[in-house]
N, CA, C and O atoms as a Tinker XYZ file with bonds, in Angstrom:
   488  protein
     1  N    -19.825000   37.546000  -15.165000    73     2
     2  CA   -19.112000   36.402000  -14.683000    64     1     3
     3  C    -17.936000   36.900000  -13.857000    63     2     4     5
     4  O    -17.145000   37.721000  -14.320000    81     3
     5  N    -17.824000   36.394000  -12.615000    73     3     6
     6  CA   -16.718000   36.795000  -11.758000    64     5     7
     7  C    -15.987000   35.552000  -11.257000    63     6     8     9
     8  O    -16.564000   34.472000  -11.131000    81     7
     9  N    -14.703000   35.740000  -10.976000    73     7    10
    10  CA   -13.857000   34.644000  -10.507000    64     9    11
    11  C    -13.275000   35.020000   -9.159000    63    10    12    13
    12  O    -12.903000   36.171000   -8.930000    81    11
    13  N    -13.200000   34.063000   -8.287000    73    11    14
    14  CA   -12.570000   34.259000   -6.996000    64    13    15
    15  C    -11.123000   33.787000   -7.119000    63    14    16    17
    16  O    -10.868000   32.583000   -7.149000    81    15
    17  N    -10.180000   34.717000   -7.191000    73    15    18
    18  CA    -8.776000   34.387000   -7.372000    64    17    19
    19  C     -7.988000   34.478000   -6.072000    63    18    20    21
    20  O     -6.764000   34.608000   -6.091000    81    19
    21  N     -8.688000   34.411000   -4.943000    73    19    22
    22  CA    -7.989000   34.551000   -3.671000    64    21    23
    23  C     -7.127000   33.330000   -3.352000    63    22    24    25
    24  O     -6.123000   33.455000   -2.651000    81    23
    25  N     -7.502000   32.156000   -3.854000    73    23    26
    26  CA    -6.722000   30.946000   -3.580000    64    25    27
    27  C     -6.674000   30.114000   -4.856000    63    26    28    29
    28  O     -7.556000   29.295000   -5.113000    81    27
    29  N     -5.624000   30.339000   -5.653000    73    27    30
    30  CA    -5.515000   29.642000   -6.930000    64    29    31
    31  C     -5.108000   28.182000   -6.768000    63    30    32    33
    32  O     -5.398000   27.365000   -7.642000    81    31
    33  N     -4.446000   27.842000   -5.676000    73    31    34
    34  CA    -3.914000   26.490000   -5.532000    64    33    35
    35  C     -4.990000   25.467000   -5.206000    63    34    36    37
    36  O     -4.806000   24.275000   -5.454000    81    35
    37  N     -6.104000   25.916000   -4.657000    73    35    38
    38  CA    -7.139000   24.972000   -4.273000    64    37    39
    39  C     -8.049000   24.695000   -5.458000    63    38    40    41
    40  O     -8.687000   25.599000   -6.000000    81    39
    41  N     -8.095000   23.453000   -5.842000    73    39    42
    42  CA    -8.918000   23.040000   -6.969000    64    41    43
    43  C    -10.263000   22.531000   -6.455000    63    42    44    45
    44  O    -10.341000   21.997000   -5.349000    81    43
    45  N    -11.304000   22.688000   -7.238000    73    43    46
    46  CA   -12.581000   22.113000   -6.824000    64    45    47
    47  C    -12.478000   20.587000   -6.856000    63    46    48    49
    48  O    -11.688000   20.038000   -7.624000    81    47
    49  N    -13.256000   19.909000   -6.043000    73    47    50
    50  CA   -13.170000   18.447000   -6.029000    64    49    51
    51  C    -13.550000   17.869000   -7.388000    63    50    52    53
    52  O    -14.499000   18.317000   -8.031000    81    51
    53  N    -12.796000   16.876000   -7.801000    73    51    54
    54  CA   -13.055000   16.256000   -9.097000    64    53    55
    55  C    -14.278000   15.356000   -8.989000    63    54    56    57
    56  O    -14.495000   14.722000   -7.956000    81    55
    57  N    -15.072000   15.297000  -10.040000    73    55    58
    58  CA   -16.239000   14.418000  -10.002000    64    57    59
    59  C    -15.795000   12.953000  -10.037000    63    58    60    61
    60  O    -14.723000   12.632000  -10.551000    81    59
    61  N    -16.625000   12.079000   -9.491000    73    59    62
    62  CA   -16.318000   10.652000   -9.535000    64    61    63
    63  C    -16.327000   10.173000  -10.979000    63    62    64    65
    64  O    -17.146000   10.637000  -11.773000    81    63
    65  N    -15.442000    9.262000  -11.333000    73    63    66
    66  CA   -15.471000    8.720000  -12.688000    64    65    67
    67  C    -16.807000    8.030000  -12.943000    63    66    68    69
    68  O    -17.390000    7.452000  -12.026000    81    67
    69  N    -17.292000    8.085000  -14.165000    73    67    70
    70  CA   -18.593000    7.477000  -14.440000    64    69    71
    71  C    -18.539000    5.965000  -14.236000    63    70    72    73
    72  O    -17.580000    5.309000  -14.643000    81    71
    73  N    -19.564000    5.425000  -13.610000    73    71    74
    74  CA   -19.668000    3.990000  -13.432000    64    73    75
    75  C    -18.953000    3.452000  -12.205000    63    74    76    77
    76  O    -19.094000    2.267000  -11.904000    81    75
    77  N    -18.195000    4.263000  -11.486000    73    75    78
    78  CA   -17.493000    3.779000  -10.298000    64    77    79
    79  C    -18.045000    4.516000   -9.083000    63    78    80    81
    80  O    -17.719000    5.678000   -8.839000    81    79
    81  N    -18.870000    3.828000   -8.342000    73    79    82
    82  CA   -19.420000    4.425000   -7.130000    64    81    83
    83  C    -18.536000    4.041000   -5.949000    63    82    84    85
    84  O    -17.602000    3.252000   -6.089000    81    83
    85  N    -18.837000    4.599000   -4.807000    73    83    86
    86  CA   -18.045000    4.296000   -3.612000    64    85    87
    87  C    -18.166000    2.824000   -3.238000    63    86    88    89
    88  O    -17.187000    2.211000   -2.812000    81    87
    89  N    -19.358000    2.253000   -3.394000    73    87    90
    90  CA   -19.526000    0.832000   -3.057000    64    89    91
    91  C    -18.772000   -0.057000   -4.043000    63    90    92    93
    92  O    -18.196000   -1.070000   -3.646000    81    91
    93  N    -18.770000    0.316000   -5.341000    73    91    94
    94  CA   -18.000000   -0.455000   -6.317000    64    93    95
    95  C    -16.510000   -0.346000   -6.039000    63    94    96    97
    96  O    -15.773000   -1.319000   -6.200000    81    95
    97  N    -16.064000    0.827000   -5.623000    73    95    98
    98  CA   -14.653000    1.010000   -5.312000    64    97    99
    99  C    -14.243000    0.150000   -4.119000    63    98   100   101
   100  O    -13.168000   -0.451000   -4.129000    81    99
   101  N    -15.093000    0.086000   -3.090000    73    99   102
   102  CA   -14.820000   -0.785000   -1.943000    64   101   103
   103  C    -14.775000   -2.246000   -2.373000    63   102   104   105
   104  O    -13.946000   -3.016000   -1.887000    81   103
   105  N    -15.663000   -2.625000   -3.282000    73   103   106
   106  CA   -15.686000   -3.999000   -3.779000    64   105   107
   107  C    -14.403000   -4.316000   -4.537000    63   106   108   109
   108  O    -13.842000   -5.399000   -4.373000    81   107
   109  N    -13.930000   -3.386000   -5.363000    73   107   110
   110  CA   -12.685000   -3.594000   -6.101000    64   109   111
   111  C    -11.495000   -3.685000   -5.148000    63   110   112   113
   112  O    -10.598000   -4.503000   -5.350000    81   111
   113  N    -11.484000   -2.843000   -4.108000    73   111   114
   114  CA   -10.399000   -2.902000   -3.128000    64   113   115
   115  C    -10.402000   -4.239000   -2.399000    63   114   116   117
   116  O     -9.353000   -4.852000   -2.206000    81   115
   117  N    -11.578000   -4.681000   -1.999000    73   115   118
   118  CA   -11.690000   -5.953000   -1.287000    64   117   119
   119  C    -11.266000   -7.113000   -2.188000    63   118   120   121
   120  O    -10.548000   -8.010000   -1.745000    81   119
   121  N    -11.703000   -7.100000   -3.444000    73   119   122
   122  CA   -11.329000   -8.160000   -4.379000    64   121   123
   123  C     -9.828000   -8.129000   -4.656000    63   122   124   125
   124  O     -9.196000   -9.180000   -4.767000    81   123
   125  N     -9.259000   -6.941000   -4.766000    73   123   126
   126  CA    -7.819000   -6.822000   -4.976000    64   125   127
   127  C     -7.032000   -7.338000   -3.791000    63   126   128   129
   128  O     -5.995000   -7.981000   -3.961000    81   127
   129  N     -7.519000   -7.060000   -2.587000    73   127   130
   130  CA    -6.848000   -7.555000   -1.387000    64   129   131
   131  C     -6.906000   -9.078000   -1.321000    63   130   132   133
   132  O     -5.906000   -9.726000   -1.014000    81   131
   133  N     -8.067000   -9.646000   -1.607000    73   131   134
   134  CA    -8.206000  -11.107000   -1.598000    64   133   135
   135  C     -7.298000  -11.729000   -2.648000    63   134   136   137
   136  O     -6.650000  -12.742000   -2.385000    81   135
   137  N     -7.243000  -11.132000   -3.833000    73   135   138
   138  CA    -6.381000  -11.650000   -4.893000    64   137   139
   139  C     -4.908000  -11.583000   -4.489000    63   138   140   141
   140  O     -4.154000  -12.527000   -4.726000    81   139
   141  N     -4.500000  -10.476000   -3.884000    73   139   142
   142  CA    -3.108000  -10.333000   -3.448000    64   141   143
   143  C     -2.764000  -11.370000   -2.379000    63   142   144   145
   144  O     -1.673000  -11.940000   -2.405000    81   143
   145  N     -3.674000  -11.620000   -1.445000    73   143   146
   146  CA    -3.434000  -12.623000   -0.401000    64   145   147
   147  C     -3.336000  -14.015000   -1.016000    63   146   148   149
   148  O     -2.478000  -14.806000   -0.626000    81   147
   149  N     -4.211000  -14.318000   -1.974000    73   147   150
   150  CA    -4.156000  -15.627000   -2.625000    64   149   151
   151  C     -2.850000  -15.823000   -3.386000    63   150   152   153
   152  O     -2.263000  -16.904000   -3.339000    81   151
   153  N     -2.393000  -14.795000   -4.080000    73   151   154
   154  CA    -1.119000  -14.890000   -4.799000    64   153   155
   155  C      0.024000  -15.081000   -3.809000    63   154   156   157
   156  O      0.927000  -15.882000   -4.051000    81   155
   157  N     -0.009000  -14.352000   -2.701000    73   155   158
   158  CA     1.033000  -14.485000   -1.680000    64   157   159
   159  C      1.055000  -15.900000   -1.099000    63   158   160   161
   160  O      2.126000  -16.487000   -0.945000    81   159
   161  N     -0.113000  -16.448000   -0.777000    73   159   162
   162  CA    -0.191000  -17.809000   -0.236000    64   161   163
   163  C      0.312000  -18.814000   -1.268000    63   162   164   165
   164  O      1.024000  -19.756000   -0.919000    81   163
   165  N     -0.054000  -18.621000   -2.533000    73   163   166
   166  CA     0.416000  -19.512000   -3.599000    64   165   167
   167  C      1.938000  -19.487000   -3.699000    63   166   168   169
   168  O      2.569000  -20.537000   -3.825000    81   167
   169  N      2.527000  -18.304000   -3.644000    73   167   170
   170  CA     3.984000  -18.209000   -3.733000    64   169   171
   171  C      4.672000  -18.846000   -2.529000    63   170   172   173
   172  O      5.710000  -19.489000   -2.683000    81   171
   173  N      4.113000  -18.677000   -1.342000    73   171   174
   174  CA     4.675000  -19.306000   -0.143000    64   173   175
   175  C      4.597000  -20.829000   -0.262000    63   174   176   177
   176  O      5.558000  -21.527000    0.062000    81   175
   177  N      3.452000  -21.344000   -0.727000    73   175   178
   178  CA     3.323000  -22.790000   -0.883000    64   177   179
   179  C      4.260000  -23.321000   -1.957000    63   178   180   181
   180  O      4.796000  -24.420000   -1.819000    81   179
   181  N      4.463000  -22.557000   -3.024000    73   179   182
   182  CA     5.391000  -22.951000   -4.081000    64   181   183
   183  C      6.813000  -23.064000   -3.520000    63   182   184   185
   184  O      7.526000  -24.027000   -3.802000    81   183
   185  N      7.209000  -22.077000   -2.732000    73   183   186
   186  CA     8.537000  -22.099000   -2.114000    64   185   187
   187  C      8.652000  -23.260000   -1.127000    63   186   188   189
   188  O      9.671000  -23.948000   -1.099000    81   187
   189  N      7.617000  -23.481000   -0.318000    73   187   190
   190  CA     7.650000  -24.559000    0.671000    64   189   191
   191  C      7.744000  -25.918000   -0.014000    63   190   192   193
   192  O      8.427000  -26.812000    0.486000    81   191
   193  N      7.076000  -26.087000   -1.139000    73   191   194
   194  CA     7.156000  -27.338000   -1.886000    64   193   195
   195  C      8.583000  -27.597000   -2.348000    63   194   196   197
   196  O      9.084000  -28.716000   -2.231000    81   195
   197  N      9.234000  -26.574000   -2.869000    73   195   198
   198  CA    10.611000  -26.730000   -3.343000    64   197   199
   199  C     11.556000  -27.049000   -2.183000    63   198   200   201
   200  O     12.440000  -27.893000   -2.323000    81   199
   201  N     11.379000  -26.389000   -1.053000    73   199   202
   202  CA    12.236000  -26.646000    0.110000    64   201   203
   203  C     12.013000  -28.063000    0.623000    63   202   204   205
   204  O     12.970000  -28.760000    0.961000    81   203
   205  N     10.764000  -28.488000    0.682000    73   203   206
   206  CA    10.466000  -29.831000    1.182000    64   205   207
   207  C     11.032000  -30.901000    0.247000    63   206   208   209
   208  O     11.564000  -31.908000    0.712000    81   207
   209  N     10.923000  -30.692000   -1.058000    73   207   210
   210  CA    11.488000  -31.641000   -2.019000    64   209   211
   211  C     12.998000  -31.742000   -1.853000    63   210   212   213
   212  O     13.548000  -32.843000   -1.838000    81   211
   213  N     13.664000  -30.611000   -1.730000    73   211   214
   214  CA    15.115000  -30.628000   -1.522000    64   213   215
   215  C     15.481000  -31.291000   -0.194000    63   214   216   217
   216  O     16.471000  -32.017000   -0.107000    81   215
   217  N     14.677000  -31.038000    0.834000    73   215   218
   218  CA    14.930000  -31.659000    2.134000    64   217   219
   219  C     14.843000  -33.176000    2.029000    63   218   220   221
   220  O     15.696000  -33.885000    2.562000    81   219
   221  N     13.812000  -33.681000    1.341000    73   219   222
   222  CA    13.685000  -35.127000    1.172000    64   221   223
   223  C     14.860000  -35.701000    0.390000    63   222   224   225
   224  O     15.358000  -36.779000    0.715000    81   223
   225  N     15.303000  -34.984000   -0.637000    73   223   226
   226  CA    16.405000  -35.474000   -1.464000    64   225   227
   227  C     17.710000  -35.520000   -0.665000    63   226   228   229
   228  O     18.418000  -36.526000   -0.687000    81   227
   229  N     18.023000  -34.430000    0.038000    73   227   230
   230  CA    19.237000  -34.405000    0.857000    64   229   231
   231  C     19.163000  -35.458000    1.971000    63   230   232   233
   232  O     20.166000  -36.099000    2.287000    81   231
   233  N     17.973000  -35.636000    2.566000    73   231   234
   234  CA    17.812000  -36.624000    3.627000    64   233   235
   235  C     18.015000  -38.040000    3.089000    63   234   236   237
   236  O     18.615000  -38.880000    3.760000    81   235
   237  N     17.521000  -38.304000    1.890000    73   235   238
   238  CA    17.692000  -39.622000    1.276000    64   237   239
   239  C     19.168000  -39.928000    1.024000    63   238   240   241
   240  O     19.598000  -41.074000    1.151000    81   239
   241  N     19.938000  -38.904000    0.670000    73   239   242
   242  CA    21.365000  -39.093000    0.422000    64   241   243
   243  C     22.184000  -39.109000    1.710000    63   242   244   245
   244  O     23.375000  -39.422000    1.690000    81   243
   245  N     21.543000  -38.771000    2.831000    73   243   246
   246  CA    22.251000  -38.758000    4.103000    64   245   247
   247  C     22.940000  -37.439000    4.403000    63   246   248   249
   248  O     23.821000  -37.379000    5.260000    81   247
   249  N     22.547000  -36.382000    3.704000    73   247   250
   250  CA    23.164000  -35.065000    3.894000    64   249   251
   251  C     22.154000  -34.031000    4.402000    63   250   252   253
   252  O     22.176000  -32.872000    3.988000    81   251
   253  N     21.279000  -34.464000    5.296000    73   251   254
   254  CA    20.275000  -33.540000    5.822000    64   253   255
   255  C     20.926000  -32.378000    6.576000    63   254   256   257
   256  O     20.442000  -31.249000    6.499000    81   255
   257  N     21.998000  -32.633000    7.290000    73   255   258
   258  CA    22.713000  -31.584000    8.021000    64   257   259
   259  C     23.270000  -30.523000    7.088000    63   258   260   261
   260  O     23.276000  -29.337000    7.418000    81   259
   261  N     23.741000  -30.953000    5.917000    73   259   262
   262  CA    24.256000  -29.996000    4.931000    64   261   263
   263  C     23.126000  -29.089000    4.453000    63   262   264   265
   264  O     23.292000  -27.874000    4.341000    81   263
   265  N     21.966000  -29.702000    4.172000    73   263   266
   266  CA    20.839000  -28.901000    3.688000    64   265   267
   267  C     20.375000  -27.899000    4.737000    63   266   268   269
   268  O     20.101000  -26.744000    4.411000    81   267
   269  N     20.282000  -28.331000    5.995000    73   267   270
   270  CA    19.832000  -27.394000    7.030000    64   269   271
   271  C     20.833000  -26.262000    7.222000    63   270   272   273
   272  O     20.435000  -25.123000    7.470000    81   271
   273  N     22.129000  -26.558000    7.112000    73   271   274
   274  CA    23.125000  -25.487000    7.214000    64   273   275
   275  C     22.985000  -24.506000    6.058000    63   274   276   277
   276  O     23.077000  -23.294000    6.254000    81   275
   277  N     22.762000  -25.029000    4.851000    73   275   278
   278  CA    22.581000  -24.155000    3.684000    64   277   279
   279  C     21.343000  -23.286000    3.868000    63   278   280   281
   280  O     21.379000  -22.083000    3.608000    81   279
   281  N     20.243000  -23.898000    4.318000    73   279   282
   282  CA    18.991000  -23.157000    4.488000    64   281   283
   283  C     19.124000  -22.083000    5.565000    63   282   284   285
   284  O     18.648000  -20.961000    5.388000    81   283
   285  N     19.766000  -22.422000    6.675000    73   283   286
   286  CA    19.963000  -21.441000    7.751000    64   285   287
   287  C     20.871000  -20.310000    7.286000    63   286   288   289
   288  O     20.623000  -19.145000    7.597000    81   287
   289  N     21.921000  -20.648000    6.543000    73   287   290
   290  CA    22.828000  -19.617000    6.042000    64   289   291
   291  C     22.114000  -18.674000    5.075000    63   290   292   293
   292  O     22.321000  -17.461000    5.124000    81   291
   293  N     21.273000  -19.227000    4.194000    73   291   294
   294  CA    20.510000  -18.377000    3.272000    64   293   295
   295  C     19.581000  -17.432000    4.037000    63   294   296   297
   296  O     19.469000  -16.254000    3.700000    81   295
   297  N     18.919000  -17.958000    5.067000    73   295   298
   298  CA    18.016000  -17.122000    5.863000    64   297   299
   299  C     18.783000  -16.025000    6.590000    63   298   300   301
   300  O     18.337000  -14.879000    6.636000    81   299
   301  N     19.939000  -16.372000    7.159000    73   299   302
   302  CA    20.737000  -15.365000    7.869000    64   301   303
   303  C     21.285000  -14.308000    6.914000    63   302   304   305
   304  O     21.314000  -13.124000    7.250000    81   303
   305  N     21.719000  -14.729000    5.723000    73   303   306
   306  CA    22.200000  -13.757000    4.740000    64   305   307
   307  C     21.075000  -12.832000    4.285000    63   306   308   309
   308  O     21.294000  -11.637000    4.087000    81   307
   309  N     19.868000  -13.383000    4.117000    73   307   310
   310  CA    18.724000  -12.548000    3.750000    64   309   311
   311  C     18.430000  -11.524000    4.840000    63   310   312   313
   312  O     18.225000  -10.345000    4.553000    81   311
   313  N     18.411000  -11.976000    6.091000    73   311   314
   314  CA    18.133000  -11.055000    7.196000    64   313   315
   315  C     19.214000   -9.986000    7.327000    63   314   316   317
   316  O     18.910000   -8.825000    7.600000    81   315
   317  N     20.469000  -10.372000    7.134000    73   315   318
   318  CA    21.552000   -9.388000    7.205000    64   317   319
   319  C     21.419000   -8.361000    6.087000    63   318   320   321
   320  O     21.592000   -7.164000    6.319000    81   319
   321  N     21.116000   -8.818000    4.883000    73   319   322
   322  CA    20.928000   -7.887000    3.767000    64   321   323
   323  C     19.743000   -6.965000    3.989000    63   322   324   325
   324  O     19.815000   -5.773000    3.687000    81   323
   325  N     18.644000   -7.514000    4.520000    73   323   326
   326  CA    17.468000   -6.689000    4.800000    64   325   327
   327  C     17.776000   -5.656000    5.878000    63   326   328   329
   328  O     17.336000   -4.511000    5.783000    81   327
   329  N     18.525000   -6.050000    6.898000    73   327   330
   330  CA    18.889000   -5.121000    7.970000    64   329   331
   331  C     19.785000   -4.005000    7.450000    63   330   332   333
   332  O     19.563000   -2.835000    7.761000    81   331
   333  N     20.787000   -4.355000    6.669000    73   331   334
   334  CA    21.691000   -3.336000    6.116000    64   333   335
   335  C     20.934000   -2.401000    5.180000    63   334   336   337
   336  O     21.122000   -1.185000    5.232000    81   335
   337  N     20.078000   -2.960000    4.324000    73   335   338
   338  CA    19.299000   -2.118000    3.409000    64   337   339
   339  C     18.345000   -1.210000    4.171000    63   338   340   341
   340  O     18.205000   -0.033000    3.839000    81   339
   341  N     17.684000   -1.758000    5.197000    73   339   342
   342  CA    16.757000   -0.960000    5.994000    64   341   343
   343  C     17.445000    0.173000    6.726000    63   342   344   345
   344  O     16.938000    1.294000    6.768000    81   343
   345  N     18.606000   -0.119000    7.306000    73   343   346
   346  CA    19.349000    0.939000    7.998000    64   345   347
   347  C     19.814000    2.022000    7.025000    63   346   348   349
   348  O     19.733000    3.212000    7.328000    81   347
   349  N     20.301000    1.602000    5.856000    73   347   350
   350  CA    20.731000    2.578000    4.853000    64   349   351
   351  C     19.564000    3.453000    4.415000    63   350   352   353
   352  O     19.705000    4.670000    4.295000    81   351
   353  N     18.415000    2.831000    4.178000    73   351   354
   354  CA    17.233000    3.587000    3.770000    64   353   355
   355  C     16.781000    4.541000    4.872000    63   354   356   357
   356  O     16.431000    5.686000    4.587000    81   355
   357  N     16.783000    4.087000    6.119000    73   355   358
   358  CA    16.359000    4.942000    7.228000    64   357   359
   359  C     17.285000    6.138000    7.396000    63   358   360   361
   360  O     16.819000    7.254000    7.624000    81   359
   361  N     18.599000    5.916000    7.284000    73   359   362
   362  CA    19.552000    7.025000    7.405000    64   361   363
   363  C     19.344000    8.019000    6.268000    63   362   364   365
   364  O     19.342000    9.227000    6.503000    81   363
   365  N     19.170000    7.533000    5.046000    73   363   366
   366  CA    18.975000    8.432000    3.911000    64   365   367
   367  C     17.679000    9.228000    4.020000    63   366   368   369
   368  O     17.657000   10.416000    3.699000    81   367
   369  N     16.614000    8.597000    4.464000    73   367   370
   370  CA    15.348000    9.324000    4.609000    64   369   371
   371  C     15.451000   10.357000    5.721000    63   370   372   373
   372  O     14.958000   11.475000    5.573000    81   371
   373  N     16.089000    9.997000    6.837000    73   371   374
   374  CA    16.223000   10.985000    7.918000    64   373   375
   375  C     17.106000   12.152000    7.486000    63   374   376   377
   376  O     16.823000   13.297000    7.839000    81   375
   377  N     18.168000   11.885000    6.730000    73   375   378
   378  CA    19.001000   12.982000    6.220000    64   377   379
   379  C     18.228000   13.839000    5.221000    63   378   380   381
   380  O     18.384000   15.060000    5.206000    81   379
   381  N     17.408000   13.221000    4.397000    73   379   382
   382  CA    16.611000   13.984000    3.439000    64   381   383
   383  C     15.628000   14.900000    4.156000    63   382   384   385
   384  O     15.449000   16.049000    3.750000    81   383
   385  N     14.984000   14.406000    5.222000    73   383   386
   386  CA    14.071000   15.249000    5.986000    64   385   387
   387  C     14.822000   16.356000    6.711000    63   386   388   389
   388  O     14.341000   17.487000    6.777000    81   387
   389  N     15.993000   16.047000    7.256000    73   387   390
   390  CA    16.742000   17.019000    8.044000    64   389   391
   391  C     17.288000   18.151000    7.176000    63   390   392   393
   392  O     17.229000   19.314000    7.575000    81   391
   393  N     17.813000   17.830000    6.007000    73   391   394
   394  CA    18.486000   18.834000    5.196000    64   393   395
   395  C     17.640000   19.375000    4.046000    63   394   396   397
   396  O     18.166000   20.054000    3.164000    81   395
   397  N     16.352000   19.090000    4.041000    73   395   398
   398  CA    15.507000   19.671000    2.999000    64   397   399
   399  C     15.355000   21.161000    3.269000    63   398   400   401
   400  O     15.426000   21.608000    4.414000    81   399
   401  N     15.149000   21.909000    2.222000    73   399   402
   402  CA    15.115000   23.374000    2.347000    64   401   403
   403  C     13.724000   23.863000    2.708000    63   402   404   405
   404  O     12.793000   23.723000    1.914000    81   403
   405  N     13.574000   24.419000    3.859000    73   403   406
   406  CA    12.354000   25.102000    4.264000    64   405   407
   407  C     11.134000   24.203000    4.294000    63   406   408   409
   408  O     11.215000   22.997000    4.061000    81   407
   409  N     10.007000   24.822000    4.585000    73   407   410
   410  CA     8.770000   24.048000    4.635000    64   409   411
   411  C      8.335000   23.644000    3.227000    63   410   412   413
   412  O      8.608000   24.338000    2.248000    81   411
   413  N      7.670000   22.535000    3.158000    73   411   414
   414  CA     7.185000   22.031000    1.877000    64   413   415
   415  C      5.991000   22.853000    1.426000    63   414   416   417
   416  O      5.213000   23.333000    2.250000    81   415
   417  N      5.847000   23.015000    0.125000    73   415   418
   418  CA     4.672000   23.718000   -0.388000    64   417   419
   419  C      3.439000   22.844000   -0.256000    63   418   420   421
   420  O      2.320000   23.350000   -0.163000    81   419
   421  N      3.639000   21.530000   -0.248000    73   419   422
   422  CA     2.541000   20.601000   -0.011000    64   421   423
   423  C      2.737000   20.026000    1.385000    63   422   424   425
   424  O      3.684000   19.279000    1.629000    81   423
   425  N      1.853000   20.372000    2.281000    73   423   426
   426  CA     2.024000   19.913000    3.657000    64   425   427
   427  C      1.751000   18.417000    3.741000    63   426   428   429
   428  O      0.837000   17.899000    3.101000    81   427
   429  N      2.557000   17.741000    4.536000    73   427   430
   430  CA     2.408000   16.308000    4.752000    64   429   431
   431  C      1.578000   16.114000    6.012000    63   430   432   433
   432  O      2.000000   16.514000    7.097000    81   431
   433  N      0.396000   15.502000    5.881000    73   431   434
   434  CA    -0.426000   15.292000    7.077000    64   433   435
   435  C      0.301000   14.429000    8.102000    63   434   436   437
   436  O      1.149000   13.607000    7.752000    81   435
   437  N     -0.037000   14.625000    9.351000    73   435   438
   438  CA     0.613000   13.894000   10.433000    64   437   439
   439  C      0.424000   12.392000   10.277000    63   438   440   441
   440  O      1.335000   11.619000   10.574000    81   439
   441  N     -0.760000   11.969000    9.810000    73   439   442
   442  CA    -1.019000   10.540000    9.643000    64   441   443
   443  C     -0.098000    9.944000    8.585000    63   442   444   445
   444  O      0.389000    8.825000    8.745000    81   443
   445  N      0.143000   10.681000    7.508000    73   443   446
   446  CA     1.031000   10.189000    6.454000    64   445   447
   447  C      2.460000   10.107000    6.956000    63   446   448   449
   448  O      3.180000    9.162000    6.632000    81   447
   449  N      2.872000   11.077000    7.735000    73   447   450
   450  CA     4.223000   11.077000    8.300000    64   449   451
   451  C      4.414000    9.864000    9.215000    63   450   452   453
   452  O      5.446000    9.195000    9.166000    81   451
   453  N      3.400000    9.589000   10.055000    73   451   454
   454  CA     3.469000    8.425000   10.937000    64   453   455
   455  C      3.461000    7.128000   10.136000    63   454   456   457
   456  O      4.129000    6.164000   10.510000    81   455
   457  N      2.710000    7.098000    9.038000    73   455   458
   458  CA     2.658000    5.902000    8.199000    64   457   459
   459  C      4.013000    5.611000    7.572000    63   458   460   461
   460  O      4.427000    4.454000    7.499000    81   459
   461  N      4.711000    6.656000    7.117000    73   459   462
   462  CA     6.043000    6.467000    6.529000    64   461   463
   463  C      6.985000    5.877000    7.561000    63   462   464   465
   464  O      7.719000    4.935000    7.260000    81   463
   465  N      6.977000    6.413000    8.771000    73   463   466
   466  CA     7.871000    5.892000    9.802000    64   465   467
   467  C      7.460000    4.492000   10.237000    63   466   468   469
   468  O      8.321000    3.669000   10.548000    81   467
   469  N      6.160000    4.205000   10.266000    73   467   470
   470  CA     5.715000    2.854000   10.625000    64   469   471
   471  C      6.164000    1.843000    9.580000    63   470   472   473
   472  O      6.561000    0.729000    9.922000    81   471
   473  N      6.104000    2.224000    8.309000    73   471   474
   474  CA     6.562000    1.326000    7.249000    64   473   475
   475  C      8.064000    1.123000    7.312000    63   474   476   477
   476  O      8.557000    0.029000    7.039000    81   475
   477  N      8.795000    2.173000    7.672000    73   475   478
   478  CA    10.247000    2.033000    7.791000    64   477   479
   479  C     10.622000    1.122000    8.948000    63   478   480   481
   480  O     11.549000    0.320000    8.838000    81   479
   481  N      9.904000    1.243000   10.051000    73   479   482
   482  CA    10.208000    0.417000   11.209000    64   481   483
   483  C      9.815000   -1.034000   10.949000    63   482   484   485
   484  O     10.522000   -1.959000   11.348000    81   483
   485  N      8.686000   -1.223000   10.278000    73   483   486
   486  CA     8.227000   -2.597000    9.992000    64   485   487
   487  C      9.142000   -3.209000    8.986000    63   486   488
   488  O      8.950000   -4.360000    8.596000    81   487
């Protein structure tokens, strides 16, 4: 019995878990995506229902202008907070990449690097 010890870091590919084929995995991914979209749509409709109910109530009392100002202010505060958080995160990630020590032992593929920056920009 002989062993090839020329590259210890490379592991042999792991076998697929029993009962999960590639087609089943695609089916689970597709079902998970559909479920996530349905939950997202449900939450958006739930929020829209609450906003519409409040709009009708404020309009009935004659304070529709107050409600629209409150709603616009909440949206602007959310956008300002998201912008500040995004800028802080982008600066911290760029500083982490700039001041990290030497090359990584695990190389980051170019596609993954682009994906990280695309997610930061989005």
